[in-house]
Each structure stands twice: as structure tokens, then as C-alpha cells.
Amino acid sequence: MALMDFIKKQFIDIIQWTETGDGTLAWRFPMAEMEIQNGGSLTVRESQIALFVNEGKVADVFGPGMYKLTTQTLPVLTYLKNWDKLFESPFKSDVYFFSTRQQIDQKWGTPQPITIRDKDFGAVRVRAFGNYSYRIADPKLFYNEISGTRDIYSVTDLDGQLRGIVLQNISNAIASSGVPFLDLAANQISFAQALAAQLVPEFAKIGIKLENITVQNVSLPEELQKILDQKIGMGMVGNDMGKFMQYQTAQAIPKFAEGSASGGGIAGDAMGLGAGVALGQVMAQNLAQGLNPNNNAAAAASAAAAAQPSVAVVSPADVMTTLEKLGELKTKGILTQEEFDAKKADLLKKLV
């Protein structure tokens, strides 16, 4: 029994790797003090590659298939060990298996905003994230550059290195894509293609083939997001600057009203009284012109009339509202009776 244990311990007849789960890139066959039987069997499954290493030097590489290990099937190892063609003794060699399956849904992203240069805005900061997939394409190079003599080398072990390569090439990818910075969010496919073009040769340097990369989101800085929103607003009104200004003014009115309501002191109240009425008139005219483009002649006449000295006209409702405000100021002692009467007379003159 002891003799059989000794023989079993010293010689290996079958070399193979049955993957028990996902995420393993390289696995070393456990040799311990054992030797490989001459004429033994090597089984390499689909999506695997086997690598024989002699004293730290890569020897023979085997793709999928079943092999009988002899001097004929191990030419490089035979040369390294100076075996005779009739050599039939057991031998020692490290055997590594590499998974060539796609490693999918690998995440990448910018943990902090990165600074890039844009021809329109100069230096800007951006966030982006997505995913990518890859596979081992050159196991010999991957062994020499990355995995080495470790018993197991996993996807997790390589993750940080690949993410660093992705982030390092984002700026160059944006520059080479030719996509304006404000349009990046709407051209994620073009951005991803440019990024892939930058990454393929970088991945190849360590024996990895980039299969696919996606850009799922590009976050613009707040100040540029505002510009993008304005650009969208221009598109909504057909890039007509006049209509866009009407749109911008309409957006500003609620903020103006909010500021007046919050109380800005005596000056704020006074400005609110006068500017509120004037702004209402301007908005009414602008919106009317925007909604009815056929009123060009009427608009021209109104402009000519405005150029001549005249008394502004307001509606009765506006006058009543203003008088109520003035009354409150008089009650608080801010306005005297004489000032109140003078402003009241001015407002009554503007009634239609």
C-alpha cells in the first residue's frame, strides 16, 4: 500500500482543469513534488489554453483538445531540457490553465470628476461611467506581464489595473471623438467607439482583448448643464432669438415675483411697484407678438409710438393694486399724505 501511495504521489497521468465558478483568469495545476508521466494525457477544454513553463521560461502552449505528452507534442520543452527523441522518463514542469471566456459586465467609472480640455469651454470637469467586457487573447504575454507564478489569478485581481487604464484614456478619447462637449451626453455611442479605439492597444500590451465597452452616462458640470438647457430651449422655439428672449422673460417672472414677495426693504417695494407694472406691459406685448407673427405692422406702429413722448397707460386693475400698496406704505409711515396724493394723481392719469 505504501508503494502504491508513493507511485501515485510521484506521477501524474491526467492533467486538466474543470472550472468550478466564474471569475478565474489563470490557474496553476497542483504539482507539489509530483512528476508528469511521459505519455500522460492533457485535456484542454473549449475556452481554455494550457501553458507549460520550465524553470520560469514559457515552453509549449496548447489550445482546446486532448494531447498525449511526449517529446513530439512538447517540442519547446524537449529543447529546453535537452531531451533525446526517445526520452520516455517522467518529467517536471509547471502547467498553467487560462480561461479565454469573455469576462462580461465589468464596471468602470470616474470616482471623482476628471478635468478635460474642450475647444469651446477650456478646462471642464466631467463624470462618466459604463461597463466593458474582455478576454485573455495572449496567455504567454499575460503570464509574463500579469499573472506570473501565482496559483490563482482572478478577475478581481485585474479589475483595478483595467479601470486605471480606462480612466487614463478618457481625455484622449473625448478629444479624438470630435464630439462637442455639450453633445457628449447625446452621443454616447460615438464616445464609446473613440474610447475603445484608445483602449484596444493598451489592453493588448498585457495580453487582453477588449471585446466591448459602453458609456452609460456622462454628467455635465452644473454651469454647462444650464447652457445645455438654454440650447434645448432655443430648439423648442426654432432658434428664433426673439421668441427665445420671450421664453427667457417668461421663465424669469416667477422668480421676480418671488423676490418681491420675500420683502426687499423700502427700495425693493418701490422698485416692485414701478417695475412690476412696466414688466407686465413688456411681457404682454412680447407674448402677443410671439403668439401672432402677423402683427408685425402693429408692432412697428407700437414701437414708433413708444419712441414719442407719451403718458404710459395701465389697466384699472394694476392701478388698484398699486394704490393698495401705496396705502400700506402710507399707513406704515413710509409715505406722507402729500406723497401718496401725488403718486395717486400720477396713476389716475395713466388710466385708459
Coordinates of C-alpha atoms in Angstrom, one line a residue:
M1 CA 0.0 0.0 0.0
A2 CA 2.9 2.3 0.8
L3 CA 4.5 1.6 -2.5
M4 CA 1.2 2.5 -4.4
D5 CA 0.9 5.7 -2.4
F6 CA 4.4 6.6 -3.4
I7 CA 3.8 5.9 -7.1
K8 CA 0.5 7.9 -7.0
K9 CA 2.3 10.8 -5.4
Q10 CA 5.2 10.9 -7.8
F11 CA 3.5 10.6 -11.2
I12 CA 0.6 12.4 -12.9
D13 CA -1.2 10.7 -15.8
I14 CA -4.0 13.2 -16.5
I15 CA -3.8 17.0 -16.5
Q16 CA -7.0 19.0 -16.8
W17 CA -8.9 21.9 -15.3
T18 CA -12.6 21.9 -14.6
E19 CA -13.7 25.4 -13.7
T20 CA -15.8 25.5 -10.6
G21 CA -17.1 29.1 -11.0
D22 CA -16.7 32.4 -12.7
G23 CA -14.0 35.0 -12.3
T24 CA -10.8 32.9 -12.6
L25 CA -8.4 34.0 -15.3
A26 CA -5.4 31.8 -14.6
W27 CA -5.0 28.5 -12.5
R28 CA -1.8 26.5 -11.8
F29 CA -2.2 22.7 -11.8
P30 CA -1.1 21.5 -8.4
M31 CA 2.1 19.6 -8.9
A32 CA 3.7 19.6 -5.4
E33 CA 6.5 17.1 -5.6
M34 CA 4.9 15.1 -8.4
E35 CA 6.2 14.5 -11.9
I36 CA 4.3 14.2 -15.2
Q37 CA 4.2 10.7 -16.6
N38 CA 5.7 10.5 -20.1
G39 CA 2.8 9.7 -22.4
G40 CA 0.3 11.2 -19.9
S41 CA -2.9 12.9 -21.1
L42 CA -3.5 16.7 -21.3
T43 CA -7.1 17.8 -21.7
V44 CA -7.8 21.4 -22.7
R45 CA -11.4 22.3 -22.9
E46 CA -13.1 24.9 -25.1
S47 CA -12.5 28.4 -23.7
Q48 CA -9.2 27.3 -22.2
I49 CA -5.5 27.4 -23.1
A50 CA -2.7 25.4 -21.3
L51 CA 0.8 26.7 -20.8
F52 CA 3.9 24.6 -19.9
V53 CA 6.6 26.5 -18.0
N54 CA 10.0 25.1 -17.4
E55 CA 12.1 26.8 -14.7
G56 CA 10.4 30.1 -15.3
K57 CA 10.6 30.0 -19.1
V58 CA 7.4 29.6 -21.1
A59 CA 7.6 26.4 -23.2
D60 CA 4.7 24.9 -25.1
V61 CA 1.2 26.3 -25.5
F62 CA -1.9 24.1 -26.1
G63 CA -5.3 25.1 -27.4
P64 CA -8.5 23.1 -26.9
G65 CA -8.1 19.4 -27.4
M66 CA -6.7 16.2 -26.0
Y67 CA -2.9 15.6 -26.1
K68 CA -0.5 12.7 -25.4
L69 CA 2.5 14.3 -23.7
T70 CA 5.6 13.1 -25.5
T71 CA 8.7 14.7 -27.0
Q72 CA 6.7 15.2 -30.2
T73 CA 3.9 17.2 -28.6
L74 CA 6.3 19.1 -26.3
P75 CA 9.0 20.4 -28.7
V76 CA 9.9 23.5 -26.9
L77 CA 10.1 21.7 -23.5
T78 CA 12.1 19.0 -25.1
Y79 CA 14.6 21.6 -26.4
L80 CA 14.8 23.4 -23.1
K81 CA 15.5 20.2 -21.2
N82 CA 17.8 18.8 -24.0
W83 CA 15.8 15.5 -24.2
D84 CA 16.6 12.8 -26.6
K85 CA 13.9 12.0 -29.1
L86 CA 13.5 8.6 -27.4
F87 CA 13.2 10.2 -23.9
E88 CA 10.4 8.4 -22.0
S89 CA 11.0 9.2 -18.3
P90 CA 8.7 11.2 -16.1
F91 CA 9.4 14.9 -16.0
K92 CA 8.7 18.1 -14.0
S93 CA 7.0 21.1 -15.4
D94 CA 4.6 23.8 -14.2
V95 CA 1.3 23.8 -16.1
Y96 CA -1.0 26.8 -16.1
F97 CA -4.5 27.0 -17.5
F98 CA -6.0 30.3 -18.7
S99 CA -9.7 31.0 -19.3
T100 CA -10.4 32.6 -22.6
R101 CA -14.1 33.2 -21.9
Q102 CA -15.4 36.7 -22.1
Q103 CA -15.4 38.5 -18.7
I104 CA -18.6 40.5 -19.0
D105 CA -20.2 43.4 -17.2
Q106 CA -17.0 44.8 -15.8
K107 CA -17.7 48.3 -14.4
W108 CA -15.7 51.4 -15.0
G109 CA -16.4 55.0 -13.8
T110 CA -14.9 58.2 -12.5
P111 CA -14.9 58.2 -8.7
Q112 CA -14.1 61.9 -8.8
P113 CA -14.8 64.4 -11.7
I114 CA -11.9 64.4 -14.1
T115 CA -10.6 67.6 -15.8
I116 CA -10.5 67.6 -19.6
R117 CA -9.9 70.3 -22.2
D118 CA -12.7 71.4 -24.6
K119 CA -12.2 73.7 -27.5
D120 CA -15.3 75.7 -26.6
F121 CA -15.1 75.9 -22.8
G122 CA -11.5 75.3 -22.0
A123 CA -10.9 73.1 -18.9
V124 CA -14.1 71.4 -17.7
R125 CA -14.8 68.6 -15.2
V126 CA -16.9 65.6 -16.1
R127 CA -18.1 62.4 -14.6
A128 CA -18.8 59.2 -16.7
F129 CA -19.4 55.5 -16.2
G130 CA -20.3 52.4 -18.1
N131 CA -19.2 48.7 -18.4
Y132 CA -16.9 46.6 -20.7
S133 CA -16.0 43.0 -21.4
Y134 CA -12.7 41.4 -22.3
R135 CA -10.9 38.1 -22.7
I136 CA -7.4 36.7 -22.5
A137 CA -6.0 36.7 -26.1
D138 CA -2.3 36.0 -25.5
P139 CA -1.8 33.8 -22.4
K140 CA 2.0 33.8 -22.8
L141 CA 2.1 37.6 -22.6
F142 CA -0.5 37.7 -19.8
Y143 CA 1.6 35.2 -17.8
N144 CA 4.8 37.2 -18.3
E145 CA 3.3 40.6 -17.6
I146 CA 0.4 40.0 -15.1
S147 CA -0.3 36.6 -13.5
G148 CA 3.2 35.1 -13.1
T149 CA 3.6 32.1 -10.8
R150 CA 0.5 32.7 -8.7
D151 CA -1.7 29.6 -8.0
I152 CA -4.8 31.6 -9.0
Y153 CA -5.3 34.9 -10.7
S154 CA -8.8 36.3 -10.7
V155 CA -10.9 39.0 -12.4
T156 CA -10.9 40.9 -9.1
D157 CA -7.1 41.0 -9.1
L158 CA -7.1 42.6 -12.5
D159 CA -10.0 45.0 -12.0
G160 CA -8.1 47.9 -10.5
Q161 CA -5.5 47.9 -13.3
L162 CA -8.0 47.8 -16.1
R163 CA -10.1 50.6 -14.5
G164 CA -7.0 52.7 -14.3
I165 CA -6.2 52.2 -18.0
V166 CA -9.8 53.2 -18.9
L167 CA -9.7 56.4 -16.8
Q168 CA -6.3 57.3 -18.1
N169 CA -7.6 57.3 -21.7
I170 CA -10.9 59.1 -21.3
S171 CA -9.5 62.6 -22.1
N172 CA -7.8 61.4 -25.2
A173 CA -11.0 59.6 -26.3
I174 CA -13.1 62.7 -25.9
A175 CA -10.6 64.7 -27.9
S176 CA -10.4 62.2 -30.7
S177 CA -14.1 61.6 -30.9
G178 CA -14.7 65.0 -32.4
V179 CA -17.9 65.3 -30.5
P180 CA -18.5 68.8 -28.9
F181 CA -18.5 68.6 -25.1
L182 CA -22.2 69.7 -24.8
D183 CA -23.2 66.9 -27.2
L184 CA -21.4 64.1 -25.4
A185 CA -24.4 63.1 -23.4
A186 CA -26.4 62.6 -26.6
N187 CA -23.6 60.8 -28.5
Q188 CA -22.5 58.1 -26.1
I189 CA -22.0 55.6 -28.9
S190 CA -19.5 57.8 -30.6
F191 CA -17.8 58.4 -27.3
A192 CA -17.6 54.7 -26.6
Q193 CA -16.2 54.0 -30.0
A194 CA -13.5 56.6 -29.5
L195 CA -12.7 55.2 -26.1
A196 CA -12.5 51.7 -27.5
A197 CA -10.0 52.8 -30.1
Q198 CA -7.8 54.2 -27.3
L199 CA -8.1 51.1 -25.1
V200 CA -7.6 48.3 -27.6
P201 CA -3.8 48.7 -27.9
E202 CA -3.4 49.4 -24.2
F203 CA -5.2 46.2 -23.3
A204 CA -3.2 44.3 -25.9
K205 CA 0.0 45.2 -24.1
I206 CA -0.9 42.8 -21.3
G207 CA -2.4 40.0 -23.4
I208 CA -6.0 41.2 -23.1
K209 CA -8.5 41.7 -25.9
L210 CA -11.2 44.4 -25.3
E211 CA -14.4 42.9 -26.7
N212 CA -16.9 45.7 -25.9
I213 CA -17.2 48.9 -23.9
T214 CA -20.3 51.1 -23.3
V215 CA -20.8 54.6 -21.9
Q216 CA -24.0 54.6 -19.9
N217 CA -23.9 58.1 -18.6
V218 CA -21.9 61.4 -18.9
S219 CA -22.7 64.0 -16.2
L220 CA -22.1 67.6 -17.2
P221 CA -21.0 70.3 -14.7
E222 CA -23.8 72.4 -13.4
E223 CA -22.8 75.5 -15.3
L224 CA -22.6 73.7 -18.6
Q225 CA -25.9 71.9 -17.9
K226 CA -27.5 75.3 -17.7
I227 CA -26.1 76.2 -21.1
L228 CA -27.4 72.9 -22.5
D229 CA -30.8 73.7 -21.1
Q230 CA -30.8 77.0 -22.9
K231 CA -29.7 75.3 -26.1
I232 CA -32.7 73.0 -25.7
G233 CA -34.9 76.0 -25.1
M234 CA -33.7 77.6 -28.3
G235 CA -34.5 74.4 -30.2
M236 CA -38.1 74.5 -28.8
V237 CA -38.7 77.9 -30.4
G238 CA -37.0 77.1 -33.7
N239 CA -33.7 79.0 -32.9
D240 CA -35.6 82.3 -33.1
M241 CA -33.8 84.7 -30.8
G242 CA -36.9 87.0 -30.3
K243 CA -39.0 84.1 -29.3
F244 CA -36.2 82.8 -27.1
M245 CA -36.0 86.1 -25.3
Q246 CA -39.7 85.9 -24.7
Y247 CA -39.3 82.4 -23.3
Q248 CA -36.4 83.6 -21.0
T249 CA -38.5 86.5 -19.8
A250 CA -41.5 84.3 -19.0
Q251 CA -39.2 82.0 -17.0
A252 CA -37.8 85.0 -15.0
I253 CA -41.2 86.4 -14.0
P254 CA -42.0 83.8 -11.2
K255 CA -38.5 84.4 -9.7
F256 CA -39.0 88.2 -9.9
A257 CA -42.4 87.9 -8.1
E258 CA -40.9 85.6 -5.5
G259 CA -38.2 88.1 -4.8
S260 CA -40.7 90.9 -4.4
A261 CA -42.9 88.8 -2.1
S262 CA -40.0 87.9 0.1
G263 CA -39.5 91.6 1.0
G264 CA -36.5 93.6 -0.1
G265 CA -36.9 96.7 2.1
I266 CA -38.3 100.1 1.1
A267 CA -36.3 100.2 -2.1
G268 CA -37.4 96.7 -3.1
D269 CA -41.1 97.6 -2.5
A270 CA -40.8 100.8 -4.5
M271 CA -39.0 99.0 -7.4
G272 CA -41.6 96.3 -7.3
L273 CA -44.4 98.8 -7.7
G274 CA -42.9 100.5 -10.7
A275 CA -41.0 97.7 -12.4
G276 CA -43.9 95.2 -11.8
V277 CA -46.3 97.3 -13.9
A278 CA -43.7 98.0 -16.6
L279 CA -42.6 94.4 -16.8
G280 CA -46.1 93.3 -17.1
Q281 CA -46.7 95.6 -20.1
V282 CA -43.5 94.5 -21.8
M283 CA -44.4 90.8 -21.3
A284 CA -47.9 91.3 -22.6
Q285 CA -46.6 93.0 -25.8
N286 CA -43.8 90.4 -26.4
L287 CA -46.0 87.4 -25.8
A288 CA -48.7 88.9 -28.1
Q289 CA -46.2 89.4 -30.8
G290 CA -44.7 85.9 -30.4
L291 CA -48.1 84.2 -30.5
N292 CA -49.3 86.2 -33.5
P293 CA -46.5 86.7 -36.0
N294 CA -48.8 88.5 -38.4
N295 CA -48.9 91.6 -36.2
N296 CA -45.6 93.0 -37.5
A297 CA -47.2 96.2 -38.7
A298 CA -48.9 96.7 -35.4
A299 CA -45.7 96.0 -33.6
A300 CA -43.9 98.6 -35.7
A301 CA -46.5 101.2 -35.0
S302 CA -46.3 100.5 -31.3
A303 CA -42.6 100.9 -31.4
A304 CA -42.9 104.2 -33.2
A305 CA -45.4 105.4 -30.7
A306 CA -43.2 104.3 -27.8
A307 CA -40.4 106.4 -29.3
Q308 CA -42.5 109.6 -29.0
P309 CA -43.1 111.2 -25.6
S310 CA -46.3 110.0 -24.2
V311 CA -48.0 109.0 -21.0
A312 CA -47.9 105.3 -20.2
V313 CA -51.2 103.6 -20.0
V314 CA -52.1 100.9 -17.4
S315 CA -55.2 98.9 -16.7
P316 CA -57.6 99.8 -13.8
A317 CA -56.7 96.5 -12.0
D318 CA -53.0 97.4 -12.0
V319 CA -53.8 100.9 -10.7
M320 CA -55.9 99.5 -7.9
T321 CA -53.2 97.1 -6.9
T322 CA -50.6 99.8 -6.9
L323 CA -52.8 102.1 -4.9
E324 CA -53.3 99.4 -2.3
K325 CA -49.5 99.0 -2.0
L326 CA -49.1 102.8 -1.6
G327 CA -51.8 102.9 1.0
E328 CA -49.9 100.2 3.0
L329 CA -46.7 102.3 2.8
K330 CA -48.6 105.4 3.9
T331 CA -50.1 103.5 6.9
K332 CA -46.7 102.4 7.9
G333 CA -45.5 106.0 7.8
I334 CA -43.1 105.3 4.9
L335 CA -45.0 107.7 2.7
T336 CA -46.6 111.1 3.7
Q337 CA -50.1 112.1 2.8
E338 CA -48.7 114.5 0.2
E339 CA -46.5 111.9 -1.4
F340 CA -49.4 109.4 -1.5
D341 CA -51.7 112.0 -3.1
A342 CA -49.0 112.9 -5.8
K343 CA -48.5 109.2 -6.7
K344 CA -52.2 108.6 -6.8
A345 CA -52.7 111.5 -9.2
D346 CA -50.0 110.2 -11.5
L347 CA -51.5 106.8 -11.6
L348 CA -55.0 108.1 -12.3
K349 CA -53.6 110.0 -15.3
K350 CA -52.4 106.6 -16.8
L351 CA -55.9 105.0 -16.7
V352 CA -57.4 104.1 -20.1

